[in-house]
Amino acid sequence: MARTEHGPHDLRDRAATVLLTVECQRGVVGPESALPELAAVTRASGALTNIARLVAGAHEAGVQVVHAVAERRPDGRGASRNARLFRAAERLPVQQLAGTAAVRIADPVPVGDGDLVVRRLHGLSPLAGTGLDAVLRNLGCRTLLVTGVSANIAVPNAVFDAVNLGYTAVVPADAIAGVPADYTAAMVRHTLSLVATVTTTEEVLRSWRRRRRGGGPEVSPA
């Protein structure tokens, strides 16, 4: 996996770091997913377990967690229809309808009382046009730790948008997933590593443990 250098704020200041989970909802990565192949890969690869470990670690370390959820109204108002993906999603047997179990965060990812949930009715990115950028700035975020699905679309969108908006993006490569299974590694190596700090779940957790002990280096890129 390609190495990258640390950005100036990579996880060193927990108050300026936000952990973002992307579409880690029951209707996407849960047992009754609208996208069973993606759900299966996310679980089999260990990505969902690693996301849960990172969220639990963030809660313990005092790092803000934000869950980005994609949903739609039952009447479809406000939903995008300008791409093949959106039109195909309308025909899936499981719909990501607001207020239903499909848009709840999937097990085993824990949701803390202080976690924020940002929902979107349109588009491909958890950042573009959702209000998340304003929320992050109000939180004092400078470093965005991006996890979730999919490595095909929403995760790279989140990373690109974060970088364009001036955030330092950090991607634990073992806490994202896409289809087919081997696509994620190629996306990380050839694309995300050029714009984000690529690391691992264990490195992130270790850096937070070091900070609690009061010393040691921060995250090492993978």
PDB file of C-alpha atoms in Angstrom:
ATOM      1  CA  MET A   1       0.000   0.000   0.000  1.00  0.00           C
ATOM      2  CA  ALA A   2       1.324   3.420  -0.928  1.00  0.00           C
ATOM      3  CA  ARG A   3       2.727   5.526   1.904  1.00  0.00           C
ATOM      4  CA  THR A   4       1.786   9.099   2.556  1.00  0.00           C
ATOM      5  CA  GLU A   5       3.154  11.702   4.915  1.00  0.00           C
ATOM      6  CA  HIS A   6       1.314  13.021   7.911  1.00  0.00           C
ATOM      7  CA  GLY A   7      -0.690  16.193   7.519  1.00  0.00           C
ATOM      8  CA  PRO A   8      -0.087  18.890  10.145  1.00  0.00           C
ATOM      9  CA  HIS A   9      -3.061  17.881  12.273  1.00  0.00           C
ATOM     10  CA  ASP A  10      -3.356  14.130  11.646  1.00  0.00           C
ATOM     11  CA  LEU A  11      -5.039  12.868  14.806  1.00  0.00           C
ATOM     12  CA  ARG A  12      -2.639  14.786  17.059  1.00  0.00           C
ATOM     13  CA  ASP A  13      -5.384  17.027  18.357  1.00  0.00           C
ATOM     14  CA  ARG A  14      -8.382  14.930  19.306  1.00  0.00           C
ATOM     15  CA  ALA A  15     -10.521  18.047  19.740  1.00  0.00           C
ATOM     16  CA  ALA A  16      -9.869  18.887  16.071  1.00  0.00           C
ATOM     17  CA  THR A  17     -10.518  15.330  14.810  1.00  0.00           C
ATOM     18  CA  VAL A  18     -13.870  13.895  13.761  1.00  0.00           C
ATOM     19  CA  LEU A  19     -14.523  10.230  12.969  1.00  0.00           C
ATOM     20  CA  LEU A  20     -17.018   9.927  10.104  1.00  0.00           C
ATOM     21  CA  THR A  21     -18.888   6.709   9.349  1.00  0.00           C
ATOM     22  CA  VAL A  22     -20.379   6.645   5.851  1.00  0.00           C
ATOM     23  CA  GLU A  23     -23.605   4.712   5.162  1.00  0.00           C
ATOM     24  CA  CYS A  24     -22.997   2.198   7.959  1.00  0.00           C
ATOM     25  CA  GLN A  25     -26.737   1.645   8.145  1.00  0.00           C
ATOM     26  CA  ARG A  26     -28.782  -1.532   8.338  1.00  0.00           C
ATOM     27  CA  GLY A  27     -30.203  -1.209   4.847  1.00  0.00           C
ATOM     28  CA  VAL A  28     -26.694  -1.034   3.361  1.00  0.00           C
ATOM     29  CA  VAL A  29     -24.370  -3.192   5.517  1.00  0.00           C
ATOM     30  CA  GLY A  30     -26.887  -5.037   7.713  1.00  0.00           C
ATOM     31  CA  PRO A  31     -28.251  -8.580   7.296  1.00  0.00           C
ATOM     32  CA  GLU A  32     -31.229  -7.317   5.263  1.00  0.00           C
ATOM     33  CA  SER A  33     -29.204  -5.052   3.002  1.00  0.00           C
ATOM     34  CA  ALA A  34     -30.435  -3.637  -0.275  1.00  0.00           C
ATOM     35  CA  LEU A  35     -26.914  -4.400  -1.498  1.00  0.00           C
ATOM     36  CA  PRO A  36     -26.156  -7.931  -0.232  1.00  0.00           C
ATOM     37  CA  GLU A  37     -22.821  -8.265  -2.048  1.00  0.00           C
ATOM     38  CA  LEU A  38     -21.535  -5.043  -0.476  1.00  0.00           C
ATOM     39  CA  ALA A  39     -22.858  -6.060   2.937  1.00  0.00           C
ATOM     40  CA  ALA A  40     -21.190  -9.458   2.681  1.00  0.00           C
ATOM     41  CA  VAL A  41     -17.832  -7.991   1.686  1.00  0.00           C
ATOM     42  CA  THR A  42     -18.003  -5.364   4.421  1.00  0.00           C
ATOM     43  CA  ARG A  43     -18.551  -8.035   7.051  1.00  0.00           C
ATOM     44  CA  ALA A  44     -16.251 -10.732   5.650  1.00  0.00           C
ATOM     45  CA  SER A  45     -13.343  -8.315   5.212  1.00  0.00           C
ATOM     46  CA  GLY A  46     -13.576  -7.206   8.825  1.00  0.00           C
ATOM     47  CA  ALA A  47     -14.284  -3.619   7.780  1.00  0.00           C
ATOM     48  CA  LEU A  48     -17.528  -3.372   9.768  1.00  0.00           C
ATOM     49  CA  THR A  49     -15.842  -4.803  12.862  1.00  0.00           C
ATOM     50  CA  ASN A  50     -13.006  -2.302  12.453  1.00  0.00           C
ATOM     51  CA  ILE A  51     -15.461   0.579  12.086  1.00  0.00           C
ATOM     52  CA  ALA A  52     -17.113  -0.535  15.328  1.00  0.00           C
ATOM     53  CA  ARG A  53     -13.696  -0.676  17.034  1.00  0.00           C
ATOM     54  CA  LEU A  54     -12.854   2.829  15.826  1.00  0.00           C
ATOM     55  CA  VAL A  55     -16.182   4.269  16.982  1.00  0.00           C
ATOM     56  CA  ALA A  56     -15.779   2.648  20.406  1.00  0.00           C
ATOM     57  CA  GLY A  57     -12.202   3.925  20.570  1.00  0.00           C
ATOM     58  CA  ALA A  58     -13.316   7.420  19.597  1.00  0.00           C
ATOM     59  CA  HIS A  59     -15.922   7.400  22.366  1.00  0.00           C
ATOM     60  CA  GLU A  60     -13.259   6.388  24.875  1.00  0.00           C
ATOM     61  CA  ALA A  61     -10.736   8.936  23.580  1.00  0.00           C
ATOM     62  CA  GLY A  62     -13.202  11.818  23.469  1.00  0.00           C
ATOM     63  CA  VAL A  63     -13.140  12.094  19.669  1.00  0.00           C
ATOM     64  CA  GLN A  64     -16.371  13.328  18.066  1.00  0.00           C
ATOM     65  CA  VAL A  65     -18.218  10.761  15.942  1.00  0.00           C
ATOM     66  CA  VAL A  66     -20.546  11.700  13.078  1.00  0.00           C
ATOM     67  CA  HIS A  67     -22.652   9.107  11.244  1.00  0.00           C
ATOM     68  CA  ALA A  68     -23.554  10.000   7.640  1.00  0.00           C
ATOM     69  CA  VAL A  69     -26.758   8.274   6.555  1.00  0.00           C
ATOM     70  CA  ALA A  70     -28.297   8.141   3.083  1.00  0.00           C
ATOM     71  CA  GLU A  71     -32.088   8.005   3.056  1.00  0.00           C
ATOM     72  CA  ARG A  72     -35.120   8.919   0.985  1.00  0.00           C
ATOM     73  CA  ARG A  73     -38.667  10.020   1.643  1.00  0.00           C
ATOM     74  CA  PRO A  74     -41.432   7.495   0.868  1.00  0.00           C
ATOM     75  CA  ASP A  75     -42.684   9.866  -1.846  1.00  0.00           C
ATOM     76  CA  GLY A  76     -39.177  10.305  -3.271  1.00  0.00           C
ATOM     77  CA  ARG A  77     -39.261  14.095  -3.027  1.00  0.00           C
ATOM     78  CA  GLY A  78     -35.805  15.628  -3.170  1.00  0.00           C
ATOM     79  CA  ALA A  79     -34.127  12.395  -4.292  1.00  0.00           C
ATOM     80  CA  SER A  80     -31.604  12.466  -7.124  1.00  0.00           C
ATOM     81  CA  ARG A  81     -32.517  10.756 -10.409  1.00  0.00           C
ATOM     82  CA  ASN A  82     -29.749  12.058 -12.655  1.00  0.00           C
ATOM     83  CA  ALA A  83     -27.634   8.884 -12.672  1.00  0.00           C
ATOM     84  CA  ARG A  84     -28.181   5.204 -13.363  1.00  0.00           C
ATOM     85  CA  LEU A  85     -27.338   4.346  -9.746  1.00  0.00           C
ATOM     86  CA  PHE A  86     -30.211   6.417  -8.361  1.00  0.00           C
ATOM     87  CA  ARG A  87     -32.742   4.939 -10.756  1.00  0.00           C
ATOM     88  CA  ALA A  88     -31.587   1.407  -9.913  1.00  0.00           C
ATOM     89  CA  ALA A  89     -31.866   2.149  -6.185  1.00  0.00           C
ATOM     90  CA  GLU A  90     -35.546   3.022  -6.627  1.00  0.00           C
ATOM     91  CA  ARG A  91     -36.210  -0.573  -7.745  1.00  0.00           C
ATOM     92  CA  LEU A  92     -34.341  -2.345  -4.926  1.00  0.00           C
ATOM     93  CA  PRO A  93     -36.439  -4.523  -2.591  1.00  0.00           C
ATOM     94  CA  VAL A  94     -35.023  -2.750   0.485  1.00  0.00           C
ATOM     95  CA  GLN A  95     -35.506   1.021   0.493  1.00  0.00           C
ATOM     96  CA  GLN A  96     -33.559   3.441   2.696  1.00  0.00           C
ATOM     97  CA  LEU A  97     -36.726   5.160   3.891  1.00  0.00           C
ATOM     98  CA  ALA A  98     -36.514   7.886   6.531  1.00  0.00           C
ATOM     99  CA  GLY A  99     -37.631   6.689   9.942  1.00  0.00           C
ATOM    100  CA  THR A 100     -37.340   2.963   9.178  1.00  0.00           C
ATOM    101  CA  ALA A 101     -34.941   0.339  10.514  1.00  0.00           C
ATOM    102  CA  ALA A 102     -33.001   0.475   7.225  1.00  0.00           C
ATOM    103  CA  VAL A 103     -31.502   3.871   8.105  1.00  0.00           C
ATOM    104  CA  ARG A 104     -30.478   2.972  11.658  1.00  0.00           C
ATOM    105  CA  ILE A 105     -26.780   2.409  12.313  1.00  0.00           C
ATOM    106  CA  ALA A 106     -25.960  -1.274  11.844  1.00  0.00           C
ATOM    107  CA  ASP A 107     -24.639  -3.575  14.550  1.00  0.00           C
ATOM    108  CA  PRO A 108     -22.015  -3.874  15.877  1.00  0.00           C
ATOM    109  CA  VAL A 109     -21.281  -0.142  15.417  1.00  0.00           C
ATOM    110  CA  PRO A 110     -22.066   1.600  18.724  1.00  0.00           C
ATOM    111  CA  VAL A 111     -23.889   4.931  18.784  1.00  0.00           C
ATOM    112  CA  GLY A 112     -23.048   7.217  21.692  1.00  0.00           C
ATOM    113  CA  ASP A 113     -25.197   9.932  23.220  1.00  0.00           C
ATOM    114  CA  GLY A 114     -22.800  12.554  21.888  1.00  0.00           C
ATOM    115  CA  ASP A 115     -22.695  11.198  18.345  1.00  0.00           C
ATOM    116  CA  LEU A 116     -24.206  13.294  15.566  1.00  0.00           C
ATOM    117  CA  VAL A 117     -26.180  11.896  12.644  1.00  0.00           C
ATOM    118  CA  VAL A 118     -26.245  13.789   9.337  1.00  0.00           C
ATOM    119  CA  ARG A 119     -28.823  12.572   6.824  1.00  0.00           C
ATOM    120  CA  ARG A 120     -28.978  13.255   3.105  1.00  0.00           C
ATOM    121  CA  LEU A 121     -31.805  12.885   0.624  1.00  0.00           C
ATOM    122  CA  HIS A 122     -29.769  13.415  -2.532  1.00  0.00           C
ATOM    123  CA  GLY A 123     -26.450  12.993  -4.237  1.00  0.00           C
ATOM    124  CA  LEU A 124     -23.451  10.752  -3.693  1.00  0.00           C
ATOM    125  CA  SER A 125     -21.453  12.522  -1.018  1.00  0.00           C
ATOM    126  CA  PRO A 126     -22.013  12.868   2.736  1.00  0.00           C
ATOM    127  CA  LEU A 127     -20.418  16.333   2.525  1.00  0.00           C
ATOM    128  CA  ALA A 128     -21.759  18.050  -0.582  1.00  0.00           C
ATOM    129  CA  GLY A 129     -24.978  19.938   0.092  1.00  0.00           C
ATOM    130  CA  THR A 130     -25.755  18.146   3.370  1.00  0.00           C
ATOM    131  CA  GLY A 131     -24.744  20.741   5.947  1.00  0.00           C
ATOM    132  CA  LEU A 132     -21.985  18.460   7.262  1.00  0.00           C
ATOM    133  CA  ASP A 133     -19.261  20.960   6.358  1.00  0.00           C
ATOM    134  CA  ALA A 134     -20.838  23.616   8.599  1.00  0.00           C
ATOM    135  CA  VAL A 135     -21.247  21.071  11.404  1.00  0.00           C
ATOM    136  CA  LEU A 136     -17.581  20.062  11.151  1.00  0.00           C
ATOM    137  CA  ARG A 137     -16.415  23.671  11.215  1.00  0.00           C
ATOM    138  CA  ASN A 138     -18.600  24.395  14.239  1.00  0.00           C
ATOM    139  CA  LEU A 139     -16.985  21.400  15.946  1.00  0.00           C
ATOM    140  CA  GLY A 140     -13.528  22.821  15.234  1.00  0.00           C
ATOM    141  CA  CYS A 141     -12.660  19.902  12.965  1.00  0.00           C
ATOM    142  CA  ARG A 142      -9.468  20.061  10.941  1.00  0.00           C
ATOM    143  CA  THR A 143      -8.884  16.328  10.434  1.00  0.00           C
ATOM    144  CA  LEU A 144     -11.614  14.038   9.096  1.00  0.00           C
ATOM    145  CA  LEU A 145     -11.193  10.313   9.662  1.00  0.00           C
ATOM    146  CA  VAL A 146     -13.280   8.612   6.948  1.00  0.00           C
ATOM    147  CA  THR A 147     -14.679   5.081   7.350  1.00  0.00           C
ATOM    148  CA  GLY A 148     -17.558   3.115   5.854  1.00  0.00           C
ATOM    149  CA  VAL A 149     -18.911   2.261   2.418  1.00  0.00           C
ATOM    150  CA  SER A 150     -18.550   2.190  -0.354  1.00  0.00           C
ATOM    151  CA  ALA A 151     -15.026   2.463  -1.681  1.00  0.00           C
ATOM    152  CA  ASN A 152     -16.657   2.625  -5.108  1.00  0.00           C
ATOM    153  CA  ILE A 153     -18.557   5.878  -4.613  1.00  0.00           C
ATOM    154  CA  ALA A 154     -19.409   7.504  -1.268  1.00  0.00           C
ATOM    155  CA  VAL A 155     -16.052   7.075   0.479  1.00  0.00           C
ATOM    156  CA  PRO A 156     -13.920   8.624  -2.294  1.00  0.00           C
ATOM    157  CA  ASN A 157     -16.546  11.357  -2.651  1.00  0.00           C
ATOM    158  CA  ALA A 158     -16.206  12.116   1.049  1.00  0.00           C
ATOM    159  CA  VAL A 159     -12.413  12.172   0.864  1.00  0.00           C
ATOM    160  CA  PHE A 160     -12.280  14.407  -2.221  1.00  0.00           C
ATOM    161  CA  ASP A 161     -14.838  16.815  -0.796  1.00  0.00           C
ATOM    162  CA  ALA A 162     -13.006  16.951   2.536  1.00  0.00           C
ATOM    163  CA  VAL A 163      -9.725  17.776   0.825  1.00  0.00           C
ATOM    164  CA  ASN A 164     -11.359  20.380  -1.422  1.00  0.00           C
ATOM    165  CA  LEU A 165     -12.892  22.019   1.650  1.00  0.00           C
ATOM    166  CA  GLY A 166      -9.533  22.245   3.386  1.00  0.00           C
ATOM    167  CA  TYR A 167      -9.693  19.325   5.818  1.00  0.00           C
ATOM    168  CA  THR A 168      -6.931  16.776   6.262  1.00  0.00           C
ATOM    169  CA  ALA A 169      -8.432  13.413   5.303  1.00  0.00           C
ATOM    170  CA  VAL A 170      -7.317  10.206   7.021  1.00  0.00           C
ATOM    171  CA  VAL A 171      -8.469   6.792   5.768  1.00  0.00           C
ATOM    172  CA  PRO A 172      -8.007   3.561   7.752  1.00  0.00           C
ATOM    173  CA  ALA A 173      -7.824   1.242   4.752  1.00  0.00           C
ATOM    174  CA  ASP A 174      -9.163  -1.743   6.691  1.00  0.00           C
ATOM    175  CA  ALA A 175     -12.267   0.207   7.779  1.00  0.00           C
ATOM    176  CA  ILE A 176     -13.703   0.830   4.302  1.00  0.00           C
ATOM    177  CA  ALA A 177     -15.142  -1.631   1.802  1.00  0.00           C
ATOM    178  CA  GLY A 178     -16.384  -1.838  -1.768  1.00  0.00           C
ATOM    179  CA  VAL A 179     -17.228  -4.344  -4.481  1.00  0.00           C
ATOM    180  CA  PRO A 180     -15.709  -6.442  -5.817  1.00  0.00           C
ATOM    181  CA  ALA A 181     -13.639  -7.223  -2.727  1.00  0.00           C
ATOM    182  CA  ASP A 182     -10.289  -6.511  -4.379  1.00  0.00           C
ATOM    183  CA  TYR A 183     -11.403  -3.113  -5.670  1.00  0.00           C
ATOM    184  CA  THR A 184     -10.895  -1.384  -2.331  1.00  0.00           C
ATOM    185  CA  ALA A 185      -7.144  -2.008  -2.217  1.00  0.00           C
ATOM    186  CA  ALA A 186      -6.764  -0.675  -5.769  1.00  0.00           C
ATOM    187  CA  MET A 187      -8.796   2.449  -4.977  1.00  0.00           C
ATOM    188  CA  VAL A 188      -6.719   3.104  -1.858  1.00  0.00           C
ATOM    189  CA  ARG A 189      -3.376   2.507  -3.557  1.00  0.00           C
ATOM    190  CA  HIS A 190      -3.966   4.397  -6.789  1.00  0.00           C
ATOM    191  CA  THR A 191      -6.353   7.159  -5.733  1.00  0.00           C
ATOM    192  CA  LEU A 192      -6.978   7.782  -2.042  1.00  0.00           C
ATOM    193  CA  SER A 193      -3.315   7.529  -1.065  1.00  0.00           C
ATOM    194  CA  LEU A 194      -2.617  10.548  -3.300  1.00  0.00           C
ATOM    195  CA  VAL A 195      -4.902  12.848  -1.319  1.00  0.00           C
ATOM    196  CA  ALA A 196      -5.325  11.293   2.140  1.00  0.00           C
ATOM    197  CA  THR A 197      -3.204   9.850   4.922  1.00  0.00           C
ATOM    198  CA  VAL A 198      -3.726   6.094   4.646  1.00  0.00           C
ATOM    199  CA  THR A 199      -3.422   4.134   7.867  1.00  0.00           C
ATOM    200  CA  THR A 200      -4.997   1.187   9.711  1.00  0.00           C
ATOM    201  CA  THR A 201      -7.539   0.745  12.471  1.00  0.00           C
ATOM    202  CA  GLU A 202      -4.894  -0.477  14.895  1.00  0.00           C
ATOM    203  CA  GLU A 203      -2.619   2.490  14.196  1.00  0.00           C
ATOM    204  CA  VAL A 204      -5.440   4.938  14.899  1.00  0.00           C
ATOM    205  CA  LEU A 205      -6.417   3.180  18.125  1.00  0.00           C
ATOM    206  CA  ARG A 206      -2.775   2.979  19.184  1.00  0.00           C
ATOM    207  CA  SER A 207      -2.318   6.709  18.604  1.00  0.00           C
ATOM    208  CA  TRP A 208      -5.318   7.468  20.802  1.00  0.00           C
ATOM    209  CA  ARG A 209      -4.001   5.162  23.529  1.00  0.00           C
ATOM    210  CA  ARG A 210      -0.603   6.884  23.327  1.00  0.00           C
ATOM    211  CA  ARG A 211      -2.231  10.268  23.780  1.00  0.00           C
ATOM    212  CA  ARG A 212      -3.983   9.042  26.912  1.00  0.00           C
ATOM    213  CA  ARG A 213      -0.623   7.910  28.258  1.00  0.00           C
ATOM    214  CA  GLY A 214       0.850  11.285  27.373  1.00  0.00           C
ATOM    215  CA  GLY A 215       3.521  10.571  24.805  1.00  0.00           C
ATOM    216  CA  GLY A 216       4.790   8.749  21.749  1.00  0.00           C
ATOM    217  CA  PRO A 217       4.419   9.427  18.037  1.00  0.00           C
ATOM    218  CA  GLU A 218       1.068   9.635  16.364  1.00  0.00           C
ATOM    219  CA  VAL A 219      -0.286   7.685  13.416  1.00  0.00           C
ATOM    220  CA  SER A 220       2.055   5.934  10.995  1.00  0.00           C
ATOM    221  CA  PRO A 221       0.756   5.696   7.431  1.00  0.00           C
ATOM    222  CA  ALA A 222       0.306   2.137   6.204  1.00  0.00           C
TER     223      ALA A 222
END
